[in-house]
Short mmCIF file of C-alpha atoms in Angstrom, two decimals:
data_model
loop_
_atom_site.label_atom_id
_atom_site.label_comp_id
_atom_site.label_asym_id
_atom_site.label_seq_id
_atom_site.Cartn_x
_atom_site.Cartn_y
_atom_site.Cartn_z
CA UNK A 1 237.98 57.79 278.45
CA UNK A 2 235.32 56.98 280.76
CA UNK A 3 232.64 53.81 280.78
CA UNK A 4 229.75 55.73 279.88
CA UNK A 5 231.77 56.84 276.31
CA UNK A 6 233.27 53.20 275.95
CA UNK A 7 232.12 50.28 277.42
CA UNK A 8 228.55 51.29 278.44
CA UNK A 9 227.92 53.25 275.28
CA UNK A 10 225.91 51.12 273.26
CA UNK A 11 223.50 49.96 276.25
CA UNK A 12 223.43 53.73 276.76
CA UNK A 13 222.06 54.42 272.91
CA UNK A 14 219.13 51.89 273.15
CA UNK A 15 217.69 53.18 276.56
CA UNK A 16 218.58 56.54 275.17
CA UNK A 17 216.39 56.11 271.91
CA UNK A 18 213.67 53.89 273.96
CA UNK A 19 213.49 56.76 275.65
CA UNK A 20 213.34 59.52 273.11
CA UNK A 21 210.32 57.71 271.67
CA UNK A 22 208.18 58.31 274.80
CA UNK A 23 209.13 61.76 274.11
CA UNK A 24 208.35 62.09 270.57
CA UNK A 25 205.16 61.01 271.27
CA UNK A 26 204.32 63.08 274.00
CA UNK A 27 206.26 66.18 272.02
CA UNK A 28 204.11 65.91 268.70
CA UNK A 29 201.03 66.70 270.96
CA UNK A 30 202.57 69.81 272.63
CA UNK A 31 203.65 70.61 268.35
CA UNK A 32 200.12 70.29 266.69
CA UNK A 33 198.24 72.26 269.22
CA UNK A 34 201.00 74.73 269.22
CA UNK A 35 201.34 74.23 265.29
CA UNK A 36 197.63 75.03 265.08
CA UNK A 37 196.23 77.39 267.68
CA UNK A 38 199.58 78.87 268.80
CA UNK A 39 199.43 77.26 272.33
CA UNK A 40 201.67 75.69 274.41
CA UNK A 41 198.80 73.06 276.13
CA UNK A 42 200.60 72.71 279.45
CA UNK A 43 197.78 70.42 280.55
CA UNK A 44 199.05 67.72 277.95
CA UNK A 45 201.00 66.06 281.16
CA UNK A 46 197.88 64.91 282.20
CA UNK A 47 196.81 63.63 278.72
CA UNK A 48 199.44 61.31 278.81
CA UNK A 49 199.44 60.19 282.46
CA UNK A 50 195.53 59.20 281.57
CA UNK A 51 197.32 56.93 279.10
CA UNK A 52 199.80 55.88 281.92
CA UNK A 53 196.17 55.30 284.24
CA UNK A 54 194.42 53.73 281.49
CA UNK A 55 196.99 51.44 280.81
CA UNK A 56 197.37 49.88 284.49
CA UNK A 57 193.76 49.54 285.11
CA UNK A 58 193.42 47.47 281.55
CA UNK A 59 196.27 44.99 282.79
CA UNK A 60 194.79 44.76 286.08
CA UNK A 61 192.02 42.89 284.64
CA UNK A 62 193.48 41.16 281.51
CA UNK A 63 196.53 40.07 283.26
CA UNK A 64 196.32 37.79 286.68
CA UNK A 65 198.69 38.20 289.52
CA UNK A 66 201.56 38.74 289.60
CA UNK A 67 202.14 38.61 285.78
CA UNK A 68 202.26 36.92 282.59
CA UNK A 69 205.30 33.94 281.98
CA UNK A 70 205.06 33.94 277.78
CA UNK A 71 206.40 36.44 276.07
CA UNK A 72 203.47 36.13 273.46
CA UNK A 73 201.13 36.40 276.09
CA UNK A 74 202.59 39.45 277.65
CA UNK A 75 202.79 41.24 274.36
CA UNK A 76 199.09 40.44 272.90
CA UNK A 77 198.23 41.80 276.96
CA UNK A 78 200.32 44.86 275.69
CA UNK A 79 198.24 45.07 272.36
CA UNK A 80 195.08 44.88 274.23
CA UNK A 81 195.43 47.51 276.50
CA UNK A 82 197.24 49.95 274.02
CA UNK A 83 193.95 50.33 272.23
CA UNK A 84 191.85 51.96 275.36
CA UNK A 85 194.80 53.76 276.51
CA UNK A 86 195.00 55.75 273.35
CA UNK A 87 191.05 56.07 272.76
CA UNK A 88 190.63 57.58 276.53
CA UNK A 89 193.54 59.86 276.38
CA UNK A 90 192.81 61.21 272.81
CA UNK A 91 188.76 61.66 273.77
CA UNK A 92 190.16 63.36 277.32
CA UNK A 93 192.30 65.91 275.09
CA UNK A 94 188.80 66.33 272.98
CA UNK A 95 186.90 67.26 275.79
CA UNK A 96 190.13 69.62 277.48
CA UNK A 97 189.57 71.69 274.19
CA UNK A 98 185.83 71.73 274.50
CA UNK A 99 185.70 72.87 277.91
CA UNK A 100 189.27 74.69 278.45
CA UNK A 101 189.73 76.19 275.26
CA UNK A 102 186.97 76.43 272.52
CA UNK A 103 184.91 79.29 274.74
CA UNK A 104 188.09 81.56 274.88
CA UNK A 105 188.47 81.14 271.51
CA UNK A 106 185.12 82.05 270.89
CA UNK A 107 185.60 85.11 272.95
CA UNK A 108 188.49 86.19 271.54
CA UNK A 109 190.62 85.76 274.88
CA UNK A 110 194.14 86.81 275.10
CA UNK A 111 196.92 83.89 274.88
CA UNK A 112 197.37 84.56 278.68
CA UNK A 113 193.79 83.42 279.54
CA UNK A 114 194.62 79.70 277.45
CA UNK A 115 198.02 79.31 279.66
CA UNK A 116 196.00 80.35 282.93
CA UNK A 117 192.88 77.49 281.34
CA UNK A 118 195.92 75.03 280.45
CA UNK A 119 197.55 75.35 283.95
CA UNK A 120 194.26 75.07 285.75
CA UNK A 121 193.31 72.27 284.04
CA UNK A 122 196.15 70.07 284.53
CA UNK A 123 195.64 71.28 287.93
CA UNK A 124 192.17 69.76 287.98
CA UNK A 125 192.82 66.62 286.29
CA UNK A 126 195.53 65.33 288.43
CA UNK A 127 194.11 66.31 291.52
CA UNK A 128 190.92 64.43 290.47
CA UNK A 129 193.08 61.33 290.13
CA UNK A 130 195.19 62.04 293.14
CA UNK A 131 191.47 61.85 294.81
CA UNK A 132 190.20 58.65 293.15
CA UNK A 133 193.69 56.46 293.14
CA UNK A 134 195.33 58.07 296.49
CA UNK A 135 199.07 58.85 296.73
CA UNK A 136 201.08 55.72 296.72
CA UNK A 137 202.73 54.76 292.85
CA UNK A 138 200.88 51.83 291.67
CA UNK A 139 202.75 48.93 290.01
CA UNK A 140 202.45 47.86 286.84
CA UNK A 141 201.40 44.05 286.20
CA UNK A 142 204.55 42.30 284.87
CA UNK A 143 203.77 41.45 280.94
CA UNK A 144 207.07 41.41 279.18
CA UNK A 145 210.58 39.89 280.61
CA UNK A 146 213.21 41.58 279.57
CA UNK A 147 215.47 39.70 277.11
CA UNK A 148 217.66 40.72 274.40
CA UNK A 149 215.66 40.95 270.99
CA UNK A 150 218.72 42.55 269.00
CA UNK A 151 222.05 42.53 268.96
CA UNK A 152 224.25 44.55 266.20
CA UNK A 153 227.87 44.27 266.97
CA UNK A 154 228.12 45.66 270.50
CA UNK A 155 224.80 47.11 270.63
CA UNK A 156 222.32 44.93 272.54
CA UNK A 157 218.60 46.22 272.34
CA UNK A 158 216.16 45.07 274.80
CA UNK A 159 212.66 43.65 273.77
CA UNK A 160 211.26 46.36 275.64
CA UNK A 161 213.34 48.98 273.82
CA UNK A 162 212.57 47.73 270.65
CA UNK A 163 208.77 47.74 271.20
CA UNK A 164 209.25 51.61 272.11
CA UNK A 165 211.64 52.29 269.39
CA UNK A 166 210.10 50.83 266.82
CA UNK A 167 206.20 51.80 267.69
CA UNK A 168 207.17 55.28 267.94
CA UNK A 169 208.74 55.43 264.38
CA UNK A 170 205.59 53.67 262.92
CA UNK A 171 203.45 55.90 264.40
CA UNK A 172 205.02 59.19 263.61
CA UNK A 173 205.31 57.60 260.05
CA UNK A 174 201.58 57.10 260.52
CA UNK A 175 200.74 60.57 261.53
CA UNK A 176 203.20 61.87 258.61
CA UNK A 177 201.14 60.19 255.88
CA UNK A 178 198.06 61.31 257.50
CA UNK A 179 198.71 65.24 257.40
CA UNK A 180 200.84 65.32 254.39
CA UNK A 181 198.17 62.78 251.98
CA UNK A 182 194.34 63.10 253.78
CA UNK A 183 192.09 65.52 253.19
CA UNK A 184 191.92 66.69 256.67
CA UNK A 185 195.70 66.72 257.07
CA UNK A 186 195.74 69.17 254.24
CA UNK A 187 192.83 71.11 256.43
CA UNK A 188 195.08 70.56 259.29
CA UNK A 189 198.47 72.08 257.41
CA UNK A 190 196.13 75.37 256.29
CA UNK A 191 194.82 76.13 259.39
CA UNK A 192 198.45 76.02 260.99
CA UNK A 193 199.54 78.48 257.72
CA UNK A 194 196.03 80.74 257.93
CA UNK A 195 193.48 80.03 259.96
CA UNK A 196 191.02 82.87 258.49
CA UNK A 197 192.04 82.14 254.79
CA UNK A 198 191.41 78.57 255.82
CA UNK A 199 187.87 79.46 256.60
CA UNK A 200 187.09 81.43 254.24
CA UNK A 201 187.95 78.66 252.10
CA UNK A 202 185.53 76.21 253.87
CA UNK A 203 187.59 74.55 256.35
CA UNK A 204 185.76 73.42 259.52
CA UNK A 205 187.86 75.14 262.11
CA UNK A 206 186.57 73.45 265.05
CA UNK A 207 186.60 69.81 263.12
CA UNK A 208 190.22 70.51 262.28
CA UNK A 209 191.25 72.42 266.09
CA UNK A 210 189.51 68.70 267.61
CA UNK A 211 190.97 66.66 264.83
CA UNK A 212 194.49 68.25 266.42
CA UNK A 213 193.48 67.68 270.12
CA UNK A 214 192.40 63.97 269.33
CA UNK A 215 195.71 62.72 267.04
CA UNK A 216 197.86 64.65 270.38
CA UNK A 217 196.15 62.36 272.62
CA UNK A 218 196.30 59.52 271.02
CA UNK A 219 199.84 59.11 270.73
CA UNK A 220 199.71 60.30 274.46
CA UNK A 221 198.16 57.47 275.23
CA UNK A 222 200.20 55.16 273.18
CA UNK A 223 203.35 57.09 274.36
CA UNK A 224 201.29 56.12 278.02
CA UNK A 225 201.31 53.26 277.62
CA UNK A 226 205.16 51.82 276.60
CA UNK A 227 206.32 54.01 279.36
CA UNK A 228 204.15 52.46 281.93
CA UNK A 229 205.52 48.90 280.27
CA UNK A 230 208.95 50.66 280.73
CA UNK A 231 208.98 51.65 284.08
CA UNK A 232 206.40 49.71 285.60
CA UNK A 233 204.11 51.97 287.76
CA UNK A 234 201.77 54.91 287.53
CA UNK A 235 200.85 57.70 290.44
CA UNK A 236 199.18 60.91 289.85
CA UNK A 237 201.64 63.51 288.86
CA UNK A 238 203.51 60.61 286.92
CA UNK A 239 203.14 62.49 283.56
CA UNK A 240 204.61 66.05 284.83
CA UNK A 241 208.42 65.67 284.23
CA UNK A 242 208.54 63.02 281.35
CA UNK A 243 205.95 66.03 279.44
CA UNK A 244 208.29 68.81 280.76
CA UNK A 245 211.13 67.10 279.12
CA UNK A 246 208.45 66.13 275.96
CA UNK A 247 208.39 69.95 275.65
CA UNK A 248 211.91 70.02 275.53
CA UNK A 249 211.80 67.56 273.00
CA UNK A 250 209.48 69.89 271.35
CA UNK A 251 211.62 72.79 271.12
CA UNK A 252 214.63 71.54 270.66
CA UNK A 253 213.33 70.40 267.00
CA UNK A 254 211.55 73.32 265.84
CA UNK A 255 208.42 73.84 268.10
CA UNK A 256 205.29 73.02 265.28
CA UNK A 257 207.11 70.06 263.20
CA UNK A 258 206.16 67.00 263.85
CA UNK A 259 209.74 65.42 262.41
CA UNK A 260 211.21 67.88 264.44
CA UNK A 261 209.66 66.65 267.19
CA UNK A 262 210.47 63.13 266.58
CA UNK A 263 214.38 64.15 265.94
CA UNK A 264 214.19 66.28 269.21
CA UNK A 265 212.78 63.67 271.40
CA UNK A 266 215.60 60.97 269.87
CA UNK A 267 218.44 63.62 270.68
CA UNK A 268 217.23 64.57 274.18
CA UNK A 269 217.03 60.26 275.27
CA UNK A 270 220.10 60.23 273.83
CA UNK A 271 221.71 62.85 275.47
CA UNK A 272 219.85 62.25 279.13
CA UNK A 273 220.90 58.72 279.20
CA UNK A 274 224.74 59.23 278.09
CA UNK A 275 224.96 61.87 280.55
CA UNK A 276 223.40 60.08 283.61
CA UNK A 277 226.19 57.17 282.68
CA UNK A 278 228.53 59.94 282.79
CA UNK A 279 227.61 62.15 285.50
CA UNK A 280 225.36 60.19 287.22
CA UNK A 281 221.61 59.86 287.39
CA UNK A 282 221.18 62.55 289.61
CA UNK A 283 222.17 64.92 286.53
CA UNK A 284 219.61 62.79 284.16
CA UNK A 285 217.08 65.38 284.50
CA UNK A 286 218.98 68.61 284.91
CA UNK A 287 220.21 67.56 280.85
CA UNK A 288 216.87 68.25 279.12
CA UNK A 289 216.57 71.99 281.20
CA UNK A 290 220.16 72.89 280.32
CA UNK A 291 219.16 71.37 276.44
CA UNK A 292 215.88 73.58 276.66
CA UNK A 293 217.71 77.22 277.90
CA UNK A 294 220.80 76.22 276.16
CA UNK A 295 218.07 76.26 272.36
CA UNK A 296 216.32 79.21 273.66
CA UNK A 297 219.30 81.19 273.81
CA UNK A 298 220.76 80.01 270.60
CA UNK A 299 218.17 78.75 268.04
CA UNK A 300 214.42 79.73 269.24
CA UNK A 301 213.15 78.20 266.36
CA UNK A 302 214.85 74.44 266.66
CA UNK A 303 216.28 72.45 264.76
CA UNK A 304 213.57 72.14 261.98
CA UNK A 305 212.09 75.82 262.61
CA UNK A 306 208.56 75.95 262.84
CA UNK A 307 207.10 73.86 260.10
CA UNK A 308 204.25 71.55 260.74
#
């Protein structure tokens, strides 16, 4: 039996579900837009590289050359900057809908002219950056060391993984109480079932449609964030395949639910890293495309259909 099934198995499973959360996150924006307004937002890529961007710039000036020692240090760093990654990415997905997608709405455009807006704009944001920061990747400032902060049996989980892992669970457990006990998730929920009946009801469509765009970003930013931490750099078109492979995520649990999304984006880490052990990392991202063609073709509606 090969390494990657054997000895390197357990490493594999922690970078696998580290991983997976990034994904989650990014996927449960792609699934409440889609659960919502029936779009795939293809310019979400550049929602969460503005949480990548964000993220960087904040560290450059809390954190002094060429890092943080304490581990204390490097994590309340970590804390500080999560907050403005997350508010700039979710207001940036705000202002996408208000410019990209509320007048087509209002005009009654076909879904082709929202994939055309969606493409353009991701087109538009990243070249804006590409403009202001240049080409080169752009390094991270060193906050965390990595050590080992769990070990159960043979599995040995890095601090870093664990941060991932365990803020994306809290904050899909977040999100979950928030649509399934607050007022506006319930506004949320009926506007995904009915959007007229919803109105006619006296839901605030466009409250509830930038409610959607602002929770996406948000944990865009956050998802931003730990994989900037993660992998230590940032660069223009940074976001593209980690949202691709989000999508994936996306529709591999049942495009529209948000636990699906979470369960998709845990499965697809998993997978990509076990395979990369046993293929090779040059077949890392060729997993999630086979994954995506390979649901398509058998389940369209995921694992978890299409419940929000």
């Amino acid at each position: 039996m090969p390494d990657c099934l054997t000895t390197e198995l357990p490493f594999r499973l922690a970078g696998g579900l580290s991983s997976g959360g990034i994904y989650a996150l990014v996927a449960i924006g792609y699934t409440l837009v889609y659960g919502v307004l029936q779009l795939i937002n293809f310019a979400h890529s550049e929602i969460f590289m503005a949480g990548i961007l964000t993220g960087y710039l904040v560290l450059e000036r809390i954190v002094p050359e060429p890092g943080v020692t304490g581990q204390s240090s490097g994590a309340l760093a970590l804390a500080l900057a999560l907050i403005p990654a997350m508010v700039v990415a979710g207001l940036l997905a705000v202002a996408l809908e208000r410019v990209a997608y509320r007048p087509l709405r209002r005009r009654g455009a076909p879904r082709l002219a929202y994939l055309i807006s969606a493409i353009g704009m991701s087109l538009v944001l990243s070249n804006a950056v590409l403009v202001w920061r240049g080409n080169n990747p752009e390094t991270y400032r060193s906050t965390i060391g990595p050590q080992t902060a769990l070990r159960l049996g043979s599995v040995t989980v890095s601090n870093k993984d664990l941060i991932v892992i365990v803020s994306a669970l809290l904050m899909v457990l977040a999100l979950e109480l928030f649509v399934r006990r607050t007022r506006t998730g319930r506004g949320l929920r009926s506007v995904a079932q009915d959007a007229e009946a919803a109105a006619l009801m006296g839901v605030n469509i466009d409250r509830i449609i930038s409610i959607t765009f602002l929770l996406g970003g948000l944990l865009a930013g956050a998802a931003g964030l730990l994989f900037g931490m993660s992998y230590g750099r940032t660069r223009f078109d940074i976001g593209f395949l980690p949202a691709i492979k989000a999508f994936t995520a996306a529709v591999l649990g049942g495009i529209g639910s948000i636990r699906g999304a979470l369960v998709g984006g845990l499965i697809l880490g998993l997978l990509e890293n076990v395979s990369a052990g046993c293929f090779g990392t040059q077949w890392r991202d060729v997993v999630a495309f086979v994954i995506l063609v390979g649901v398509l073709m058998v389940r369209p509606t995921g694992l978890f259909g299409d419940r929000t």
